[in-house]
Each structure stands twice: as structure tokens, then as C-alpha cells.
Short mmCIF file of C-alpha atoms in Angstrom, two decimals:
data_model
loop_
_atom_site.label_atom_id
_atom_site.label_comp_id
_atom_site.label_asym_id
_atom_site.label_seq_id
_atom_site.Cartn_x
_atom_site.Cartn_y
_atom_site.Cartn_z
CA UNK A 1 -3.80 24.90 16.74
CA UNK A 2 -4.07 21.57 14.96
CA UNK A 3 -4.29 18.20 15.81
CA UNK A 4 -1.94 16.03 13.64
CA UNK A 5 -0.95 12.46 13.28
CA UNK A 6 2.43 11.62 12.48
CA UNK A 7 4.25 8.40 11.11
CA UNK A 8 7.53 7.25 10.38
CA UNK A 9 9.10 3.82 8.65
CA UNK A 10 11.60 2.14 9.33
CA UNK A 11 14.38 3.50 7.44
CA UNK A 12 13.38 6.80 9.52
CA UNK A 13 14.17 5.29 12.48
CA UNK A 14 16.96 2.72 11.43
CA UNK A 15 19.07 4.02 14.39
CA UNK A 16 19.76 6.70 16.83
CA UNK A 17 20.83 9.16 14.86
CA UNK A 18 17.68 9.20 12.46
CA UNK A 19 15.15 8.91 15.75
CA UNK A 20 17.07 12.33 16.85
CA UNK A 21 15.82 13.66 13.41
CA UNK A 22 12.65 12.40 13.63
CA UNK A 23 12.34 13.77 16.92
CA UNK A 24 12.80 17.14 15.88
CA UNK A 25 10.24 16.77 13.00
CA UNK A 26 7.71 15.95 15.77
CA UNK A 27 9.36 18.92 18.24
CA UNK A 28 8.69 21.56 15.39
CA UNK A 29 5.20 20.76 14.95
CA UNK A 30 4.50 20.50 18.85
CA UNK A 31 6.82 24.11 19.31
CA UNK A 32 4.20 25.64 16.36
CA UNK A 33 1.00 24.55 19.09
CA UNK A 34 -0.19 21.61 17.64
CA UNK A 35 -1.83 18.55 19.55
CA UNK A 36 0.47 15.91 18.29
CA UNK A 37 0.29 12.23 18.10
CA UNK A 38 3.29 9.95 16.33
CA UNK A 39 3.21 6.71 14.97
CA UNK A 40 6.26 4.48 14.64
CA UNK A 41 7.35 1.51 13.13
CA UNK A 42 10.70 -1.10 14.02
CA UNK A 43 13.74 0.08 12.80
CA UNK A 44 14.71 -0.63 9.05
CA UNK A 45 15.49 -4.49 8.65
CA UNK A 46 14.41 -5.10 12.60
CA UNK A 47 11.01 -7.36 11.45
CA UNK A 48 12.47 -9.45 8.91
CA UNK A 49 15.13 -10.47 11.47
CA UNK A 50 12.51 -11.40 13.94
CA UNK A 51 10.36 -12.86 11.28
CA UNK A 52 13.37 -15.28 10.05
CA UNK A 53 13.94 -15.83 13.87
CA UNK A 54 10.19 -17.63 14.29
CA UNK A 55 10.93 -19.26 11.07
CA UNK A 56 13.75 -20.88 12.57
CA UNK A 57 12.29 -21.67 15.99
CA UNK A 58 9.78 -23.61 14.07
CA UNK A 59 8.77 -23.88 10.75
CA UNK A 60 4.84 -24.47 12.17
CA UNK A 61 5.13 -21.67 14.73
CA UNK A 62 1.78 -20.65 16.41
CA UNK A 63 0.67 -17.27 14.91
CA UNK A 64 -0.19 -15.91 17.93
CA UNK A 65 3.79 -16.30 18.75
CA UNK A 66 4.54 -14.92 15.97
CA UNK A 67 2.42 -11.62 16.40
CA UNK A 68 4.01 -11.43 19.57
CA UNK A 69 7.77 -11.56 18.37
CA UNK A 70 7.25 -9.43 16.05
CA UNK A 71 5.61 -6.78 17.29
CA UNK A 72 8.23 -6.33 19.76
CA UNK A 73 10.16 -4.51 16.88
CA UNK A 74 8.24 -1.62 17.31
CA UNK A 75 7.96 -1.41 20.91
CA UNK A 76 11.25 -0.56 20.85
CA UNK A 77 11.23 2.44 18.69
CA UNK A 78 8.21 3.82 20.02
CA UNK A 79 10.08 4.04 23.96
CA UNK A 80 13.67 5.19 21.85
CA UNK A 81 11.48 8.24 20.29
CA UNK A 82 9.67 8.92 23.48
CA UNK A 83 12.86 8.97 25.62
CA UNK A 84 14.95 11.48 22.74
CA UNK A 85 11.75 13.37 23.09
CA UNK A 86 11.56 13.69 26.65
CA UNK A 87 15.38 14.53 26.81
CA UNK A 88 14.34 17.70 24.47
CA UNK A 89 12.10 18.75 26.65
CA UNK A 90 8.76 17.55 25.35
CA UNK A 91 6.26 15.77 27.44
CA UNK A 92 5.83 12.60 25.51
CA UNK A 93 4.65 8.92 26.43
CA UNK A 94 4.95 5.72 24.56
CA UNK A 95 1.85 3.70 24.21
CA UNK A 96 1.34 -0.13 22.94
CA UNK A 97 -1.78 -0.93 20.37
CA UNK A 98 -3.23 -2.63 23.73
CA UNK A 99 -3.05 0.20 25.69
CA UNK A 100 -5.26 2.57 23.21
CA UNK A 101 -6.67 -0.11 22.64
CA UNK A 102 -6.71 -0.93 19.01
CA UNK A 103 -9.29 -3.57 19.03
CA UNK A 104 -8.52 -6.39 15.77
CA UNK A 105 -10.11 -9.17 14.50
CA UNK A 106 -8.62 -13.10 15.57
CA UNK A 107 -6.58 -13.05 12.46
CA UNK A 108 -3.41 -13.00 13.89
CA UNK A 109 -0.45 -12.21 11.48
CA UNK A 110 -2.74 -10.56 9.17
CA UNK A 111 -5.28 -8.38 11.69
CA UNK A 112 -7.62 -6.37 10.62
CA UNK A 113 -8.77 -3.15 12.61
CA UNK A 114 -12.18 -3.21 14.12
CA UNK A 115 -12.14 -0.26 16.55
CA UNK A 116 -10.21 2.41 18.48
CA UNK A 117 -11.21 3.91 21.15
CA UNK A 118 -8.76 7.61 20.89
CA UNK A 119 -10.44 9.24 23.90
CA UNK A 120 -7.87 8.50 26.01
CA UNK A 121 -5.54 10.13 23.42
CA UNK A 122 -7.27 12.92 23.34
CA UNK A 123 -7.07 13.32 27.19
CA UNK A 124 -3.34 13.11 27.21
CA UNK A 125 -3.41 15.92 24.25
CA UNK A 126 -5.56 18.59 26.51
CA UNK A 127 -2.75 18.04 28.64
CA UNK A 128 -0.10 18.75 26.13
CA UNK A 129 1.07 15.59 25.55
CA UNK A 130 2.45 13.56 22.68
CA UNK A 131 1.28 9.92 22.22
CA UNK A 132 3.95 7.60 20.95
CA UNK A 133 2.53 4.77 19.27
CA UNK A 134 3.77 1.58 18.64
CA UNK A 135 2.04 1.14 14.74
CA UNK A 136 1.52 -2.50 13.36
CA UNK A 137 -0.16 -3.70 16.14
CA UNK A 138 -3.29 -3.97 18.49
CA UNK A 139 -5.26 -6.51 20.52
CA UNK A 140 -7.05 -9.40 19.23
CA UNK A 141 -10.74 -10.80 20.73
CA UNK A 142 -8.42 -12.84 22.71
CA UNK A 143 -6.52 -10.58 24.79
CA UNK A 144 -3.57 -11.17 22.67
CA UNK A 145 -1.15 -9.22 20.62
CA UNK A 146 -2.00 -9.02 16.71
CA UNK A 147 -0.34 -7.53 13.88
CA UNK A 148 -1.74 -5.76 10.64
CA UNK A 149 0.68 -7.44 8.01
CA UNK A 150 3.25 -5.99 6.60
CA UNK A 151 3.35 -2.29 5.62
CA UNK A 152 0.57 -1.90 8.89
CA UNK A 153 1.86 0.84 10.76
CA UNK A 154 0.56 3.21 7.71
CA UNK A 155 -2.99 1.67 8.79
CA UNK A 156 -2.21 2.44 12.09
CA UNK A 157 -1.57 5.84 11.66
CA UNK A 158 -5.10 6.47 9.37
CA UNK A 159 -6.83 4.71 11.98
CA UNK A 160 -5.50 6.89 14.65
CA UNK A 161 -5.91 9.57 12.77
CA UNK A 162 -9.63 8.72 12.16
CA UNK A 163 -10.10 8.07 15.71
CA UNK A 164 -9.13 10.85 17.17
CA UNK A 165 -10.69 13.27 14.33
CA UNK A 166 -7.33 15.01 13.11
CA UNK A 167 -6.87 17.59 10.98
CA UNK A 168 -4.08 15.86 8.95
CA UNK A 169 -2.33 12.29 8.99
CA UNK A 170 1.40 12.79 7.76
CA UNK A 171 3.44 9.80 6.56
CA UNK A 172 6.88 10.14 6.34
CA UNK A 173 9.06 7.88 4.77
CA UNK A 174 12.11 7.76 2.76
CA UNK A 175 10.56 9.44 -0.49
CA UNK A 176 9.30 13.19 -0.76
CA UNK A 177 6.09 12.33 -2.31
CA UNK A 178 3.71 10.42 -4.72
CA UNK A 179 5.59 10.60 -8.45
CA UNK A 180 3.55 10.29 -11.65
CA UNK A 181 5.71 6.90 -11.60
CA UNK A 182 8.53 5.25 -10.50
CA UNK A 183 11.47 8.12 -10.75
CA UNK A 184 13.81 5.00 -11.17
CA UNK A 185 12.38 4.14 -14.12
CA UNK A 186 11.76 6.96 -15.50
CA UNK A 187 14.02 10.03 -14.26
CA UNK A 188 11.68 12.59 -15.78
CA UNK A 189 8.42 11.75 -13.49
CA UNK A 190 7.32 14.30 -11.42
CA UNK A 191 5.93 14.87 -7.76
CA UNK A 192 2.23 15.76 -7.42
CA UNK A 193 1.19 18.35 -5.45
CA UNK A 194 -2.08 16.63 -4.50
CA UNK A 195 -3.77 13.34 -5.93
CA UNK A 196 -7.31 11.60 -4.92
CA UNK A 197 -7.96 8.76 -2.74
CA UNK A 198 -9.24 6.94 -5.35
CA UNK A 199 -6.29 7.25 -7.51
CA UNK A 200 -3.55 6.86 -4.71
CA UNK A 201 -5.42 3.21 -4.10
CA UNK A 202 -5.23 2.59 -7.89
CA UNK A 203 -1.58 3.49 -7.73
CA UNK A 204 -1.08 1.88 -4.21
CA UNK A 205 -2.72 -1.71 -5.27
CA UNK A 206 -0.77 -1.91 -9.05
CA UNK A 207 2.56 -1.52 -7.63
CA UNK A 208 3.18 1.92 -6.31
CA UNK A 209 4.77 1.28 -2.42
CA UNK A 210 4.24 4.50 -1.40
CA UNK A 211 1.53 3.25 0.77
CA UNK A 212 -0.33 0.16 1.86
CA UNK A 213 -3.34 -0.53 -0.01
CA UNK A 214 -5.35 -0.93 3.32
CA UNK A 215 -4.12 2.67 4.95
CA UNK A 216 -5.63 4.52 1.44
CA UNK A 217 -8.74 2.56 1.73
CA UNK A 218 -8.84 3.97 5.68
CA UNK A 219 -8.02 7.42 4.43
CA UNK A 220 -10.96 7.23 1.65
CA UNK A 221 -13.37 5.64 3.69
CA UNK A 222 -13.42 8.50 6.69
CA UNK A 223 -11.58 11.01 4.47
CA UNK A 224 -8.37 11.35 6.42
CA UNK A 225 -6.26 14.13 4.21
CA UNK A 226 -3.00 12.58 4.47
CA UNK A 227 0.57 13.93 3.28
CA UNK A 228 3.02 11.81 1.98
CA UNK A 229 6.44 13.52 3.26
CA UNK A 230 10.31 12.79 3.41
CA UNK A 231 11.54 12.36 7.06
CA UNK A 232 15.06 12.80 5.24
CA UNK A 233 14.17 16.79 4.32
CA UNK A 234 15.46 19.27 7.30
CA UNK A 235 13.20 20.18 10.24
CA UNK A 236 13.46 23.45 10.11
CA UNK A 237 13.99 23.65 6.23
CA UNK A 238 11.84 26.33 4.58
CA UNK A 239 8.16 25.66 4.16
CA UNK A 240 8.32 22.19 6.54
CA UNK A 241 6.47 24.04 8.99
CA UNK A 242 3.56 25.20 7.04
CA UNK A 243 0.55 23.59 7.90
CA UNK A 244 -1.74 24.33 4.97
CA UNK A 245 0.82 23.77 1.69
CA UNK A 246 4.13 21.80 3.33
CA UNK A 247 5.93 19.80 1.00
CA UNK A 248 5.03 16.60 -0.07
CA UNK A 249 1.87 15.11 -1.91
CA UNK A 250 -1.51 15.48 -0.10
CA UNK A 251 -4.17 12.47 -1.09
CA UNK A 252 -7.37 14.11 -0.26
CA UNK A 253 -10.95 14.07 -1.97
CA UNK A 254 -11.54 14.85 -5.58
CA UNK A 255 -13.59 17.63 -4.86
CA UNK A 256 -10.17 19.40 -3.10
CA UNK A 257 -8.56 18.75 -6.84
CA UNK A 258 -9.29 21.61 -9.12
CA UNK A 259 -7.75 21.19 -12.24
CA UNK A 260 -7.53 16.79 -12.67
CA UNK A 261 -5.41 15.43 -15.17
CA UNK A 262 -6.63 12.74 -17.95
CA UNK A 263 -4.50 10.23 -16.77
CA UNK A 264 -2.24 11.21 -13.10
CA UNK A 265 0.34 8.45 -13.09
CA UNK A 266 1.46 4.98 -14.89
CA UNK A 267 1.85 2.27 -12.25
CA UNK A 268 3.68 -1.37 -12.60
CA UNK A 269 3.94 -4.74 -11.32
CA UNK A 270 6.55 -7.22 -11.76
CA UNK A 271 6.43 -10.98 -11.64
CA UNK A 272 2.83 -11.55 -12.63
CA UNK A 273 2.43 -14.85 -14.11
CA UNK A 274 -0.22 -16.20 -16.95
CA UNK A 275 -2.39 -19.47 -16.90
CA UNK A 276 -4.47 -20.37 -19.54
CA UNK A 277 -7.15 -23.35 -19.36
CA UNK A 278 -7.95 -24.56 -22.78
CA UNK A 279 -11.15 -26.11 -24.34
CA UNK A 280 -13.12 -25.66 -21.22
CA UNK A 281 -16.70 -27.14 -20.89
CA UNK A 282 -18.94 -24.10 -21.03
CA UNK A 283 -21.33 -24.38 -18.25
CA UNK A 284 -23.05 -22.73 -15.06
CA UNK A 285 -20.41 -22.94 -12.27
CA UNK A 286 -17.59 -23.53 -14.17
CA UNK A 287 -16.34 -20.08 -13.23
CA UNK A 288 -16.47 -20.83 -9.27
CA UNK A 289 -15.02 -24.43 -10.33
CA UNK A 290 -11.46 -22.54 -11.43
CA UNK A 291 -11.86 -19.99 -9.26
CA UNK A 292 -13.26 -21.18 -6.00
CA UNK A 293 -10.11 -23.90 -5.26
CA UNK A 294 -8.12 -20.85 -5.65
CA UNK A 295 -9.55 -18.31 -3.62
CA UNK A 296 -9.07 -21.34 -1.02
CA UNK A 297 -5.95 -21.92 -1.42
CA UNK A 298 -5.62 -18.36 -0.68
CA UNK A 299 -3.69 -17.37 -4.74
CA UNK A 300 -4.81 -13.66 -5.62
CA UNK A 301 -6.19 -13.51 -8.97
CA UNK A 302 -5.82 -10.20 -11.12
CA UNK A 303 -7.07 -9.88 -14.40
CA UNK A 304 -9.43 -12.88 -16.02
CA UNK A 305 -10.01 -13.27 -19.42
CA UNK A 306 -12.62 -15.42 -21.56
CA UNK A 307 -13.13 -16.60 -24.88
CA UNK A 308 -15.85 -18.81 -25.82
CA UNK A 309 -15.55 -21.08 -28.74
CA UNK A 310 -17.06 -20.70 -32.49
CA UNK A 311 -19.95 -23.40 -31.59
CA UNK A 312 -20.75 -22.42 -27.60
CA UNK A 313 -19.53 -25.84 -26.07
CA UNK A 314 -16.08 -24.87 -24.94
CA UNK A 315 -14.39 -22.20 -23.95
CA UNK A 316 -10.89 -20.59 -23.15
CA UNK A 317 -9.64 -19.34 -19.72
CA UNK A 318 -6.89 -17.07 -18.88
CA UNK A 319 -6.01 -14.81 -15.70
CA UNK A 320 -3.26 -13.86 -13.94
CA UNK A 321 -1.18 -14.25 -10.57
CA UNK A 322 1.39 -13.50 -8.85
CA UNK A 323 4.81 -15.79 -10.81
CA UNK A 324 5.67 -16.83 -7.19
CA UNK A 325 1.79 -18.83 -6.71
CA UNK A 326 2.47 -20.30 -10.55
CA UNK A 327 3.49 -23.62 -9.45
CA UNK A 328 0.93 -23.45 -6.59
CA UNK A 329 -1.65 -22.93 -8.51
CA UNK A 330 -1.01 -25.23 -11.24
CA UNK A 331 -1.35 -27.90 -8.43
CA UNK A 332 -4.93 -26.55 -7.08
CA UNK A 333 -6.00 -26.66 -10.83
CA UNK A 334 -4.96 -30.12 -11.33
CA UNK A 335 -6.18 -31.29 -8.31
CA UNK A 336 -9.87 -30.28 -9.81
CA UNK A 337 -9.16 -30.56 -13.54
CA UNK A 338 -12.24 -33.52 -12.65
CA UNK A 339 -14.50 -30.94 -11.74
CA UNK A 340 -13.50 -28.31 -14.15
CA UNK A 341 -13.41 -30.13 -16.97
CA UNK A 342 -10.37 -28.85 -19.41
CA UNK A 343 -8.45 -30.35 -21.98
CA UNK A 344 -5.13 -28.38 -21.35
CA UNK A 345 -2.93 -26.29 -19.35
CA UNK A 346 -0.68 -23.77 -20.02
CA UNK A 347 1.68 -21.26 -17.91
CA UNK A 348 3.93 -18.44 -18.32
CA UNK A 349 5.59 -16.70 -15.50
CA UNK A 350 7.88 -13.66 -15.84
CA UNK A 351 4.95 -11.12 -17.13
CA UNK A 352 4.55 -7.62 -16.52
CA UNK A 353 1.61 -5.50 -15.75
CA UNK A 354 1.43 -1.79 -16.49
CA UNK A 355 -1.40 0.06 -15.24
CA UNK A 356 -2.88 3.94 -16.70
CA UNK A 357 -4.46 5.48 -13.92
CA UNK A 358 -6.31 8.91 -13.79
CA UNK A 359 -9.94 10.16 -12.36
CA UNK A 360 -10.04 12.42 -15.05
CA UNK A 361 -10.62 9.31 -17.57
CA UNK A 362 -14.20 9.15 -16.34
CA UNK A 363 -14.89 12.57 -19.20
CA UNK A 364 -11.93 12.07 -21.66
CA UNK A 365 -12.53 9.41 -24.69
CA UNK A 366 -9.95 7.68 -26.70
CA UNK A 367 -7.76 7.34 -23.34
CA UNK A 368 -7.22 3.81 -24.13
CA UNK A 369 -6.63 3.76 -27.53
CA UNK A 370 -4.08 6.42 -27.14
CA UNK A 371 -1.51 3.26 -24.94
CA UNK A 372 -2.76 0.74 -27.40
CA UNK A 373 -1.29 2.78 -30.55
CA UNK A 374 1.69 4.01 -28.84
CA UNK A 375 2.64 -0.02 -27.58
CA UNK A 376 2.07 -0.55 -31.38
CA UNK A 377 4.72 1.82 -32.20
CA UNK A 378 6.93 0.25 -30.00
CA UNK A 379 6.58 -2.84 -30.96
CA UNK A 380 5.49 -4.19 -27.33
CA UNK A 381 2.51 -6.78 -27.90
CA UNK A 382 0.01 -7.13 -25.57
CA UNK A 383 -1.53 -10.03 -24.00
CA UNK A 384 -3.99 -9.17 -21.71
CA UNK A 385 -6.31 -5.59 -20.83
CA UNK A 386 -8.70 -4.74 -18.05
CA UNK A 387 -10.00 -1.58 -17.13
CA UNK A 388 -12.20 0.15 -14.85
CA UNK A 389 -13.64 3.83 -14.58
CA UNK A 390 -10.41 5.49 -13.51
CA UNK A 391 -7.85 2.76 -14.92
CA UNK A 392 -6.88 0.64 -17.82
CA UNK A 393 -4.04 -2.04 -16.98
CA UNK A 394 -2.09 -3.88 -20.10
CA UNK A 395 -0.33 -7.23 -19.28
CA UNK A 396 2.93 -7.52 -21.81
CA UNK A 397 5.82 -9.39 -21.61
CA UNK A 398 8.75 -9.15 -19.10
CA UNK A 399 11.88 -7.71 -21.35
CA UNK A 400 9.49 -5.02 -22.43
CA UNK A 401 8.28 -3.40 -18.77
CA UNK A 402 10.50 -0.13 -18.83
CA UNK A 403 10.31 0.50 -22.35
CA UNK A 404 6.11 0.15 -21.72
CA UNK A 405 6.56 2.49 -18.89
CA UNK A 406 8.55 5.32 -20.11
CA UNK A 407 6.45 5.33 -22.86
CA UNK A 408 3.08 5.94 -21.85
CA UNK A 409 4.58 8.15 -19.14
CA UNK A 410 5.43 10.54 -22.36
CA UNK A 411 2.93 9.85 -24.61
CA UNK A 412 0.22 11.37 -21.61
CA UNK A 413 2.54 14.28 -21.25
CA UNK A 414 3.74 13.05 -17.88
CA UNK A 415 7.17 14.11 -18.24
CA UNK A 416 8.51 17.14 -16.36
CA UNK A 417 8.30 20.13 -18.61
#
């Protein structure tokens, strides 16, 4: 016997029919002896009609509102799945983040998770039965609703998972696994059996949306072995029901990952745009002068690039952001050009970043210069590079994003053989 935590999107449980199937997923594993908890969020589209329905109450709702409109999406599925389960004849109960509790921070819309206390849970298990959860939500300081931002029912789950010490945190969700990239893209990726933490949240935070970024860091942090699985795969298909190797990809600790790859996956992001601050005094604090206003104003900033000039008294700027924050941002920096002290300004939205991601970079040389030579050979110029121990992310221009894609994902040896 096991204990396992189970959660399903939304497209899982778009309607009646799916929350049957999902039902049956959860009736296998409690049939097999496990201690089973599930995790559930609204049905597919369900938030972004409540979302547009606070927008339209008020344009300056009150967040705390909002987190409590919202959230209502899945409180919903959670008593749907709990009723079909009870009508199969399993003992099941639907529980709210506040009745766990899941105890958040004040930052309503965007909550993050400061405790849980499972041992309730765990009661309810010794007495065989399964804890519905509402995911995406818990209970703020204030005795009020909040919600974990979008994607938060996957942090829901790892938490749970984490609180109540489980063997194994399954997310199911409309894909069978973690792909070396985006099969859309490129039709010859392939599944991985198992990939670390560290690499899923390299993956998960360049563009993979597999997971949220925030549920891998959970995972990693109190090593949580979690499967990615497909809720759309039979119940009772072979090898569903085997706990130790079921389908799917398992994110787990390096040390579980025998033979690593040089480089796992290739990872992308769309829409990044490019500023570049020209002839900028070169100074102390002229660093937190750009970058400060910005971090206020609360515009992500990726990769940050700097050239200093021939003589030392100026230098040149550049980083990136998301194309949507462009004009934002462009206001922010004029708003302090004062301050900063630069001649110029210039902007370019419509970029692409592609990101080369593998642990097993950390031993391997010439990992790098492998992309860079076969961009060159495509023609694809590149504009920007960072890189870290496991990762090395090339920013390149729009039109070129596939081509950059498919590429490395052969030149590695990627491709399904």
C-alpha cells in the first residue's frame, strides 16, 4: 500500500463525461489499496469566464473579490468528482483549501503557500477515505480565500503531496509526458522516461507548460517524485496500474537518473522583446537605476547584456522582456532616463528565445559551441546568449524560431531513432 496524490486540469474535467473518467483513474488506484488523495482544478475554460466576469463588474475590483470568484471554479469540480465517486462506491469527501487548511501569504490573486497542516488528511486516509481537493486555493492571514495564480492547482498538489509525506504526486493532464520538446514543432521529439528536477524547472521556466514553474520548485525543494501522466489514456489500459514504472515521465532526483544525457530537451519562448540603452554613463548604481524602476513596476527581466565602451565612460545596455511589457517599459525607462543617464533608446519586440537544457552539460565541453555552429549553418543570427550550469539560452529573431528548434533538437541527437 501506497499513499498517492493525484491531480487533474481542467481539460480533464471539462464536463461530466471526463470527471466519470477521471473517477475511474482515482477508483483503480484506491481498488489496488492505496491511500489516495486527488487534486482538482475548474473545468477547462471555467476561470477565464469568471476572471472576464470581475473584469467586467469593475475594472478596479478588490483582489480579495476576485480570489473569491474565482476560486469558486474549482469548488465545483472538486463536489462533481466526489459525488461520481461516491455513486461508484468509494468513500470520498470534498474538501476546500480552508478546510485543510492551506495557510498563504496576504497576496491575494497571486498567493504563495506558507503551510499545510495534512494531519487531518491523513486521519480521513486510516479510515479509507479519499480527500477531494479543491487545488488553486487556500486561506490568507486574513481569514479569506486566496488563490496561487494561474497554473496553481499543480502547486497544490506538490504541496499536498509534501504534506502528507506521499510516496508519489501524479499530474495528469492532457499530454502523456515531458517531450525532449514541443512534439508540435518538431514531430520527431520523444517522451522521457524520467528527467531531474532541476531540468524539468529549466524546461518549465523557458517555455515548456507541462508544469508551473512554482509546483517543480515544490517538488525539488522536499523531493516529491512526481509523474507527469495523460488522464486521456484508459484506466484499466495495460501498465496504468503499475505503481513503480506506469507510463508517463517521472521528475525525480538526479541521483534516480542513471545514464543522463548531454543535453535532455530544447525549450522556447515566444514574444520576448529587446531594449537596448545606448551610451550609458558608466557608474556605481547605474545597474539598479535601469533595473530597480522595473522590478517596481513589476516587468520580468530575462537575459541582460553589457558592453562597455573603448575609453570606460559609457556603456551599452541590452536585456530582454516579455513583447507584451515593451511599451510599458519603455515608459518606466523614460520616466528615469534623468537618473540613468542615456543618450538613446531602442526596442524590438517579436524575438524568440530558444533554450539547450541538460544536467549532463555540467561534464561535457564544447556543448555550446556545438548550437552556435549549427545556427551558423542555418543561417539564423544570434543576438543575445546566457547560460548557466545546466543551460545555454540563444535569443534570435522571430521568423527563425522553428527552424532554431528543429535544429538543435537534431543536431544533439534528440530525434526519435
Amino acid at each position: 500500500m501506497a499513499r498517492i496524490v493525484m491531480k487533474f486540469g481542467g481539460t480533464s474535467v471539462a464536463d461530466l463525461d471526463r470527471i466519470r473518467n477521471v473517477a475511474r483513474h482515482v477508483k483503480r488506484e484506491v481498488d489496488a489499496g492505496h491511500e489516495v488523495a486527488v487534486v482538482v482544478s475548474a473545468m477547462a475554460g471555467k476561470t477565464n469566464e469568471l476572471v472576464e466576469w470581475t473584469r467586467e463588474a469593475s475594472a478596479l475590483h478588490d483582489a480579495r473579490e476576485y480570489d473569491a470568484v474565482v476560486a469558486s471554479g474549482e469548488q465545483v469540480t472538486s463536489g462533481l468528482l466526489a459525488i461520481t465517486l461516491q455513486s461508484m462506491g468509494v468513500n470520498a469527501r470534498s474538501w476546500q483549501g480552508w478546510q485543510i487548511p492551506i495557510r498563504t501569504n496576504n497576496a491575494h490573486g497571486a498567493a504563495r503557500i506558507l503551510d499545510i497542516d495534512g494531519s487531518d488528511l491523513v486521519r480521513r486516509f486510516g479510515e479509507g477515505q479519499v480527500a477531494v481537493v479543491s487545488g488553486f486555493q487556500g486561506i490568507g492571514p486574513d481569514n479569506r480565500i486566496a488563490t496561487l495564480g494561474r497554473g496553481g492547482s499543480d502547486t497544490s498538489a506538490v504541496a499536498i503531496a509534501a504534506a502528507v509525506s506521499a510516496d508519489r504526486c501524479d499530474i495528469y493532464t492532457d499530454v502523456d509526458g515531458v517531450y525532449t520538446t514541443d512534439p508540435r514543432i518538431e514531430p520527431a521529439a520523444r517522451r522521457l522516461k524520467k528527467i531531474a528536477f532541476e531540468e524539468m524547472l529549466e524546461m518549465a521556466s523557458l517555455g515548456a507548460k507541462v508544469l508551473q514553474v512554482r509546483s517543480v520548485e515544490l517538488a525539488m525543494v522536499h523531493k516529491v517524485r512526481t509523474f507527469v501522466r495523460s488522464s486521456f489514456s484508459e484506466p484499466d489500459a495495460p501498465g496504468m496500474g503499475d505503481f513503480d514504472n506506469p507510463p508517463g515521465t517521472l521528475i525525480c532526483d538526479e541521483e534516480e537518473i542513471v545514464e543522463q544525457e548531454v543535453v535532455t530537451g530544447i525549450a522556447y519562448t515566444k514574444d520576448e522583446a529587446q531594449i537596448s540603452l545606448r551610451r550609458v554613463a558608466d557608474r556605481p548604481g547605474v545597474s539598479a537605476a535601469i533595473f530597480g524602476p522595473l522590478a517596481e513596476a513589476h516587468i520580468n527581466v530575462d537575459m541582460i547584456v553589457q558592453n562597455i565602451s573603448e575609453d570606460g565612460s559609457s556603456t551599452d545596455m541590452t536585456f530582454t522582456i516579455p513583447s507584451g511589457d515593451m511599451e510599458k517599459s519603455l515608459t518606466v525607462l523614460e520616466k528615469s532616463r534623468e537618473t540613468i543617464g542615456f543618450d538613446a533608446v531602442q526596442s524590438e519586440p517579436g524575438l524568440v528565445k530558444v533554450s539547450v537544457i541538460g544536467i549532463g552539460m555540467r561534464s561535457h565541453a564544447g556543448v555550446a559551441a556545438t548550437a552556435f555552429q549549427a545556427l551558423a549553418e542555418k543561417g539564423i543570427n544570434i543576438r543575445a546568449i546566457t547560460t548557466s550550469e545546466i543551460k545555454i539560452s540563444i535569443l534570435i529573431d522571430g521568423p527563425y524560431g522553428e527552424l532554431a528548434v528543429r535544429t538543435l533538437h537534431s543536431v544533439y541527437g534528440l530525434d526519435k531513432t
